[in-house]
GROMACS .gro file of C-alpha atoms in nm:
model
  342
    1MET     CA    1   5.335  16.129   8.283
    2GLY     CA    2   5.703  16.256   8.276
    3SER     CA    3   5.822  15.964   8.493
    4GLU     CA    4   5.669  15.742   8.232
    5ARG     CA    5   5.822  15.886   7.917
    6GLN     CA    6   6.142  15.882   8.092
    7VAL     CA    7   6.119  15.486   8.176
    8SER     CA    8   5.998  15.472   7.817
    9ARG     CA    9   6.279  15.649   7.677
   10LEU     CA   10   6.532  15.453   7.911
   11ALA     CA   11   6.368  15.119   7.776
   12SER     CA   12   6.422  15.267   7.408
   13ASP     CA   13   6.787  15.322   7.482
   14GLN     CA   14   6.865  15.024   7.611
   15ALA     CA   15   6.704  14.818   7.330
   16SER     CA   16   6.891  15.054   7.082
   17GLY     CA   17   7.212  14.972   7.265
   18GLY     CA   18   7.140  14.612   7.272
   19LYS     CA   19   7.124  14.618   6.901
   20GLN     CA   20   7.420  14.798   6.823
   21ALA     CA   21   7.615  14.579   7.054
   22VAL     CA   22   7.478  14.286   6.839
   23ASP     CA   23   7.545  14.454   6.519
   24ALA     CA   24   7.906  14.536   6.623
   25VAL     CA   25   7.988  14.160   6.723
   26ALA     CA   26   7.812  14.035   6.374
   27SER     CA   27   8.022  14.306   6.166
   28ALA     CA   28   8.350  14.144   6.391
   29LEU     CA   29   8.278  13.812   6.294
   30ARG     CA   30   8.213  13.908   5.946
   31THR     CA   31   8.554  14.071   5.957
   32VAL     CA   32   8.737  13.755   6.118
   33ALA     CA   33   8.558  13.533   5.867
   34SER     CA   34   8.669  13.721   5.575
   35GLU     CA   35   9.039  13.712   5.696
   36GLN     CA   36   9.017  13.347   5.773
   37ALA     CA   37   8.902  13.286   5.425
   38GLY     CA   38   9.196  13.475   5.270
   39LEU     CA   39   9.448  13.276   5.495
   40SER     CA   40   9.297  12.983   5.355
   41GLU     CA   41   9.359  13.094   5.034
   42LEU     CA   42   9.719  13.169   5.104
   43ALA     CA   43   9.752  12.824   5.244
   44ARG     CA   44   9.615  12.640   4.928
   45ALA     CA   45   9.837  12.859   4.730
   46LEU     CA   46  10.155  12.756   4.915
   47GLU     CA   47  10.027  12.388   4.850
   48GLY     CA   48  10.026  12.467   4.518
   49ASP     CA   49  10.168  12.723   4.224
   50LEU     CA   50  10.311  12.933   4.526
   51ALA     CA   51  10.527  12.664   4.676
   52ALA     CA   52  10.811  12.669   4.445
   53ASP     CA   53  10.854  13.037   4.421
   54PHE     CA   54  10.831  13.057   4.790
   55ALA     CA   55  11.119  12.790   4.842
   56ALA     CA   56  11.319  12.951   4.564
   57VAL     CA   57  11.304  13.297   4.780
   58VAL     CA   58  11.402  13.129   5.102
   59ASP     CA   59  11.716  12.994   4.925
   60LEU     CA   60  11.769  13.345   4.779
   61ILE     CA   61  11.794  13.488   5.117
   62ARG     CA   62  11.982  13.213   5.271
   63ALA     CA   63  12.253  13.239   5.013
   64ALA     CA   64  12.240  13.642   5.030
   65ARG     CA   65  12.591  13.817   5.154
   66GLY     CA   66  12.389  14.128   5.275
   67ARG     CA   67  12.070  14.180   5.428
   68VAL     CA   68  11.675  14.170   5.357
   69VAL     CA   69  11.588  14.532   5.262
   70VAL     CA   70  11.196  14.543   5.292
   71THR     CA   71  10.989  14.850   5.133
   72GLY     CA   72  10.637  14.959   5.070
   73VAL     CA   73  10.391  15.241   5.146
   74GLY     CA   74  10.095  15.266   5.326
   75LYS     CA   75   9.957  14.963   5.492
   76SER     CA   76  10.196  14.742   5.312
   77GLY     CA   77  10.454  14.978   5.446
   78HIS     CA   78  10.330  14.882   5.791
   79VAL     CA   79  10.340  14.520   5.744
   80GLY     CA   80  10.669  14.560   5.597
   81VAL     CA   81  10.813  14.743   5.913
   82LYS     CA   82  10.665  14.434   6.110
   83ILE     CA   83  10.812  14.165   5.880
   84ALA     CA   84  11.167  14.341   5.895
   85ALA     CA   85  11.147  14.339   6.253
   86THR     CA   86  11.044  13.960   6.263
   87LEU     CA   87  11.327  13.885   6.001
   88ALA     CA   88  11.582  14.047   6.200
   89SER     CA   89  11.502  13.903   6.542
   90THR     CA   90  11.487  13.543   6.403
   91GLY     CA   91  11.865  13.543   6.236
   92THR     CA   92  11.785  13.699   5.899
   93PRO     CA   93  11.936  14.061   5.894
   94ALA     CA   94  11.687  14.263   5.793
   95PHE     CA   95  11.563  14.645   5.784
   96PHE     CA   96  11.265  14.874   5.650
   97VAL     CA   97  11.329  15.132   5.393
   98HIS     CA   98  11.018  15.366   5.326
   99ALA     CA   99  10.988  15.367   4.944
  100ALA     CA  100  10.873  15.732   4.987
  101GLU     CA  101  11.208  15.807   5.143
  102ALA     CA  102  11.416  15.578   4.918
  103SER     CA  103  11.428  15.843   4.624
  104HIS     CA  104  11.540  16.115   4.892
  105GLY     CA  105  11.860  15.954   4.991
  106ASP     CA  106  11.751  15.644   5.185
  107LEU     CA  107  11.868  15.408   4.869
  108GLY     CA  108  12.231  15.467   5.011
  109MET     CA  109  12.129  15.235   5.294
  110VAL     CA  110  12.093  14.947   5.006
  111ALA     CA  111  12.431  14.767   4.918
  112ALA     CA  112  12.464  14.703   4.568
  113GLU     CA  113  12.412  14.339   4.488
  114ASP     CA  114  12.478  14.196   4.831
  115ASP     CA  115  12.114  14.296   4.971
  116VAL     CA  116  11.761  14.146   4.838
  117ILE     CA  117  11.503  14.370   4.842
  118LEU     CA  118  11.149  14.292   4.950
  119ALA     CA  119  10.895  14.473   4.780
  120LEU     CA  120  10.513  14.500   4.905
  121SER     CA  121  10.243  14.615   4.688
  122TRP     CA  122   9.888  14.436   4.656
  123SER     CA  123   9.817  14.610   4.328
  124GLY     CA  124  10.189  14.602   4.214
  125GLU     CA  125  10.132  14.931   4.076
  126THR     CA  126  10.261  15.165   4.338
  127ALA     CA  127  10.438  15.471   4.208
  128GLU     CA  128  10.627  15.536   4.497
  129LEU     CA  129  10.820  15.182   4.456
  130ARG     CA  130  10.956  15.292   4.133
  131PRO     CA  131  11.303  15.430   4.226
  132ILE     CA  132  11.386  15.160   4.453
  133VAL     CA  133  11.287  14.896   4.152
  134GLU     CA  134  11.482  15.088   3.907
  135TYR     CA  135  11.792  15.067   4.160
  136ALA     CA  136  11.745  14.727   4.204
  137GLY     CA  137  11.781  14.684   3.841
  138ARG     CA  138  12.036  14.907   3.811
  139PHE     CA  139  12.275  14.771   4.081
  140ARG     CA  140  12.171  14.397   4.039
  141ASN     CA  141  11.995  14.348   4.371
  142PRO     CA  142  11.755  14.050   4.358
  143LEU     CA  143  11.432  14.198   4.390
  144VAL     CA  144  11.148  13.973   4.544
  145ALA     CA  145  10.795  14.116   4.495
  146ILE     CA  146  10.461  14.019   4.704
  147THR     CA  147  10.190  14.121   4.495
  148ALA     CA  148   9.831  13.951   4.413
  149ASN     CA  149   9.874  14.101   4.037
  150PRO     CA  150  10.101  13.917   3.825
  151GLU     CA  151  10.065  14.154   3.549
  152SER     CA  152  10.173  14.431   3.723
  153SER     CA  153  10.499  14.670   3.679
  154LEU     CA  154  10.628  14.535   3.998
  155ALA     CA  155  10.575  14.173   3.936
  156ARG     CA  156  10.728  14.207   3.546
  157GLN     CA  157  11.048  14.398   3.692
  158ALA     CA  158  11.113  14.137   4.000
  159SER     CA  159  11.364  13.864   4.016
  160HIS     CA  160  11.110  13.663   4.198
  161VAL     CA  161  10.748  13.703   4.263
  162LEU     CA  162  10.541  13.575   4.561
  163LEU     CA  163  10.188  13.618   4.444
  164LEU     CA  164   9.890  13.611   4.680
  165PRO     CA  165   9.561  13.511   4.573
  166ARG     CA  166   9.284  13.728   4.547
  167ALA     CA  167   9.051  13.750   4.843
  168GLU     CA  168   8.778  13.983   4.948
  169GLU     CA  169   8.866  14.274   5.194
  170ALA     CA  170   8.683  14.259   5.489
  171CYS     CA  171   8.597  14.631   5.439
  172PRO     CA  172   8.194  14.626   5.298
  173HIS     CA  173   8.335  14.853   5.041
  174GLY     CA  174   8.628  14.655   4.943
  175LEU     CA  175   8.856  14.954   4.985
  176ALA     CA  176   9.020  14.950   5.311
  177PRO     CA  177   9.323  14.687   5.325
  178THR     CA  178   9.196  14.442   5.590
  179THR     CA  179   9.218  14.055   5.445
  180SER     CA  180   9.519  14.166   5.191
  181ALA     CA  181   9.738  14.300   5.486
  182VAL     CA  182   9.671  13.979   5.704
  183MET     CA  183   9.777  13.783   5.394
  184GLN     CA  184  10.103  13.978   5.350
  185LEU     CA  185  10.164  13.975   5.722
  186ALA     CA  186  10.115  13.610   5.746
  187LEU     CA  187  10.352  13.513   5.417
  188GLY     CA  188  10.624  13.738   5.580
  189ASP     CA  189  10.585  13.548   5.899
  190ALA     CA  190  10.614  13.221   5.689
  191LEU     CA  191  10.938  13.340   5.523
  192ALA     CA  192  11.071  13.423   5.881
  193ILE     CA  193  11.003  13.107   6.012
  194ALA     CA  194  11.143  12.899   5.723
  195LEU     CA  195  11.449  13.087   5.730
  196LEU     CA  196  11.463  13.065   6.123
  197GLU     CA  197  11.422  12.668   6.079
  198ALA     CA  198  11.679  12.682   5.770
  199HIS     CA  199  11.928  12.846   5.964
  200GLY     CA  200  11.903  12.634   6.270
  201PHE     CA  201  11.808  12.939   6.478
  202THR     CA  202  11.780  12.828   6.847
  203ALA     CA  203  11.615  12.994   7.159
  204GLN     CA  204  11.994  13.089   7.276
  205ASP     CA  205  12.033  13.275   6.945
  206PHE     CA  206  11.692  13.432   6.982
  207ARG     CA  207  11.791  13.551   7.355
  208LEU     CA  208  12.081  13.719   7.167
  209PHE     CA  209  11.866  13.955   7.021
  210HIS     CA  210  11.582  13.980   7.299
  211PRO     CA  211  11.798  14.049   7.613
  212GLY     CA  212  11.520  14.254   7.758
  213GLY     CA  213  11.154  14.235   7.912
  214LYS     CA  214  10.982  13.922   8.005
  215LEU     CA  215  11.076  13.740   7.690
  216GLY     CA  216  11.444  13.789   7.755
  217ALA     CA  217  11.396  13.685   8.083
  218SER     CA  218  11.242  13.372   8.004
  219LEU     CA  219  11.556  13.297   7.772
  220HIS     CA  220  11.773  13.272   8.068
  221PHE     CA  221  11.900  12.958   8.206
  222VAL     CA  222  11.754  12.864   8.522
  223THR     CA  223  12.114  12.874   8.686
  224ALA     CA  224  12.089  13.271   8.624
  225VAL     CA  225  11.781  13.289   8.859
  226MET     CA  226  11.842  12.981   9.115
  227HIS     CA  227  11.966  13.010   9.491
  228ALA     CA  228  12.271  12.807   9.498
  229GLY     CA  229  12.526  12.738   9.778
  230GLU     CA  230  12.433  12.814  10.133
  231ALA     CA  231  12.115  12.956  10.015
  232MET     CA  232  12.006  12.582   9.977
  233PRO     CA  233  11.765  12.408  10.206
  234LEU     CA  234  11.963  12.075  10.221
  235ALA     CA  235  12.005  11.819  10.499
  236PRO     CA  236  12.168  11.467  10.533
  237LEU     CA  237  12.002  11.153  10.584
  238GLY     CA  238  11.955  11.071  10.927
  239THR     CA  239  11.864  11.440  11.044
  240LEU     CA  240  11.617  11.465  11.283
  241MET     CA  241  11.272  11.629  11.187
  242GLY     CA  242  11.285  11.877  11.456
  243ASP     CA  243  11.604  12.019  11.280
  244ALA     CA  244  11.476  11.993  10.916
  245ILE     CA  245  11.190  12.185  10.986
  246GLY     CA  246  11.402  12.453  11.170
  247GLU     CA  247  11.630  12.470  10.826
  248MET     CA  248  11.294  12.490  10.609
  249SER     CA  249  11.187  12.790  10.821
  250ALA     CA  250  11.499  12.987  10.788
  251LYS     CA  251  11.556  12.925  10.414
  252ARG     CA  252  11.169  12.986  10.343
  253PHE     CA  253  11.144  12.788  10.012
  254GLY     CA  254  10.870  12.527  10.191
  255CYS     CA  255  11.086  12.260  10.135
  256ILE     CA  256  11.401  12.110  10.228
  257GLY     CA  257  11.608  11.865   9.996
  258ILE     CA  258  11.765  11.536  10.143
  259VAL     CA  259  12.104  11.442  10.050
  260ASP     CA  260  12.308  11.116  10.097
  261GLU     CA  261  12.649  11.053  10.207
  262ALA     CA  262  12.791  11.145   9.851
  263GLY     CA  263  12.583  11.469   9.840
  264ARG     CA  264  12.346  11.353   9.587
  265LEU     CA  265  11.971  11.427   9.616
  266VAL     CA  266  11.788  11.157   9.729
  267GLY     CA  267  11.476  11.299   9.863
  268ILE     CA  268  11.263  11.621   9.941
  269VAL     CA  269  11.034  11.735  10.254
  270THR     CA  270  10.796  11.960  10.184
  271ASP     CA  271  10.509  12.138  10.366
  272GLY     CA  272  10.278  11.897  10.226
  273ASP     CA  273  10.471  11.599  10.366
  274LEU     CA  274  10.476  11.784  10.701
  275ARG     CA  275  10.069  11.803  10.693
  276ARG     CA  276  10.054  11.427  10.620
  277HIS     CA  277  10.293  11.308  10.873
  278ILE     CA  278  10.203  11.552  11.159
  279GLY     CA  279  10.164  11.365  11.499
  280PRO     CA  280  10.330  11.393  11.848
  281ASP     CA  281  10.638  11.194  11.752
  282LEU     CA  282  10.706  11.390  11.430
  283LEU     CA  283  10.989  11.612  11.528
  284THR     CA  284  11.198  11.304  11.666
  285ARG     CA  285  11.141  11.107  11.353
  286THR     CA  286  11.438  11.106  11.080
  287VAL     CA  287  11.370  11.296  10.752
  288GLU     CA  288  11.395  10.934  10.542
  289ALA     CA  289  11.053  10.848  10.732
  290VAL     CA  290  10.893  11.157  10.620
  291MET     CA  291  11.064  11.261  10.280
  292THR     CA  292  10.922  11.212   9.922
  293ARG     CA  293  11.148  10.989   9.737
  294ALA     CA  294  11.306  11.061   9.397
  295PRO     CA  295  11.164  11.419   9.369
  296LYS     CA  296  11.104  11.608   9.049
  297THR     CA  297  11.422  11.811   8.972
  298ILE     CA  298  11.521  12.012   8.673
  299PRO     CA  299  11.879  12.027   8.490
  300PRO     CA  300  12.083  12.354   8.500
  301ASP     CA  301  12.075  12.415   8.111
  302MET     CA  302  11.687  12.434   8.118
  303LEU     CA  303  11.547  12.775   8.031
  304VAL     CA  304  11.339  12.969   8.265
  305GLY     CA  305  11.062  12.976   8.022
  306THR     CA  306  11.019  12.607   8.002
  307ALA     CA  307  11.050  12.605   8.397
  308ILE     CA  308  10.765  12.798   8.431
  309ASP     CA  309  10.607  12.580   8.213
  310LEU     CA  310  10.696  12.294   8.423
  311LEU     CA  311  10.563  12.467   8.748
  312ASN     CA  312  10.223  12.530   8.614
  313THR     CA  313  10.184  12.184   8.490
  314THR     CA  314  10.284  12.019   8.790
  315ARG     CA  315  10.164  12.285   9.065
  316ILE     CA  316  10.488  12.246   9.226
  317THR     CA  317  10.621  12.557   9.378
  318ALA     CA  318  10.998  12.490   9.374
  319PHE     CA  319  11.246  12.258   9.221
  320PHE     CA  320  11.616  12.173   9.305
  321VAL     CA  321  11.830  12.222   9.003
  322VAL     CA  322  12.041  11.902   8.979
  323GLU     CA  323  12.317  11.780   8.754
  324ASP     CA  324  12.486  11.433   8.764
  325GLY     CA  325  12.246  11.375   9.087
  326LEU     CA  326  12.410  11.648   9.277
  327PRO     CA  327  12.199  11.952   9.369
  328LEU     CA  328  12.316  12.265   9.212
  329GLY     CA  329  12.034  12.516   9.347
  330ILE     CA  330  11.670  12.571   9.380
  331LEU     CA  331  11.456  12.717   9.174
  332HIS     CA  332  11.102  12.919   9.352
  333MET     CA  333  10.814  13.038   9.179
  334HIS     CA  334  10.848  13.359   9.367
  335ASP     CA  335  11.192  13.419   9.166
  336LEU     CA  336  11.030  13.402   8.830
  337LEU     CA  337  10.753  13.651   8.988
  338ARG     CA  338  11.058  13.886   9.078
  339ILE     CA  339  11.208  13.881   8.738
  340GLY     CA  340  10.852  13.916   8.586
  341VAL     CA  341  10.805  13.609   8.392
  342ALA     CA  342  10.545  13.453   8.589
   0.00000   0.00000   0.00000
């Protein structure tokens, strides 16, 4: 009997656990659906009444002599930190000032008149924002409000208002900032990218602010990673395959580039070519009888990140880096693994 009760209890626990898993997934789907609905409302607003105000704020920030000072508290403050970081990393100087700290000395970080203040508050009635809002008025700093309440104190005192559409929170009690936080974040990202495009901010500009980590490595040119000079496996036309295989084995890239009398790359012999032409006379044949002509190459000004995509889509493990037909180096997938970007 004891054994039967244990089996029954185990089955009940499993059933309960299965129901909890189903309930959790259903809850997650409701949350995602609510936040998707909020983003859809934001998109509609940007196609309508919000469009002119958004464009005006982009122009305002572009023309500003100073920086963008992002401020907020609570969840809006956390979103503000991310918006400031995104702006700064994409060519718009910005930093975050916590609204509660502003009245305790951090207002000294704001340059009078030159800096644009971007204040986030869903209700527009956040008491902690009052000192920095008053500062903006006193020193004539442009004040941009991101809020959902057009009649709020913040909206009335702002020089520009980016009005978020009302949307239901994913929280079943309508209390925890969820959908509203996602909408604030999306609007901040939209500002950053619009400014990036307006400034003509390039991938190389991006690299200046992201020199470290996987992202920084992917923004290097391939010339920073490739093997050049004597490290390249090369052989001239007319070379016997026996000698070419020896060079391939010594350099260990799984291929060898074939050059003409002017040093231009005209072909490549790969491990695959060897397998396709294997036979008793392989070693005595010349490279032009085996090589793949007009091999795929990459230019020296290609970014490492772009080269990774090319390696993945073509399923080629190595590319010669070529300029004006001349091989400058060779880039192998192992090099990308070594620097942590592949």
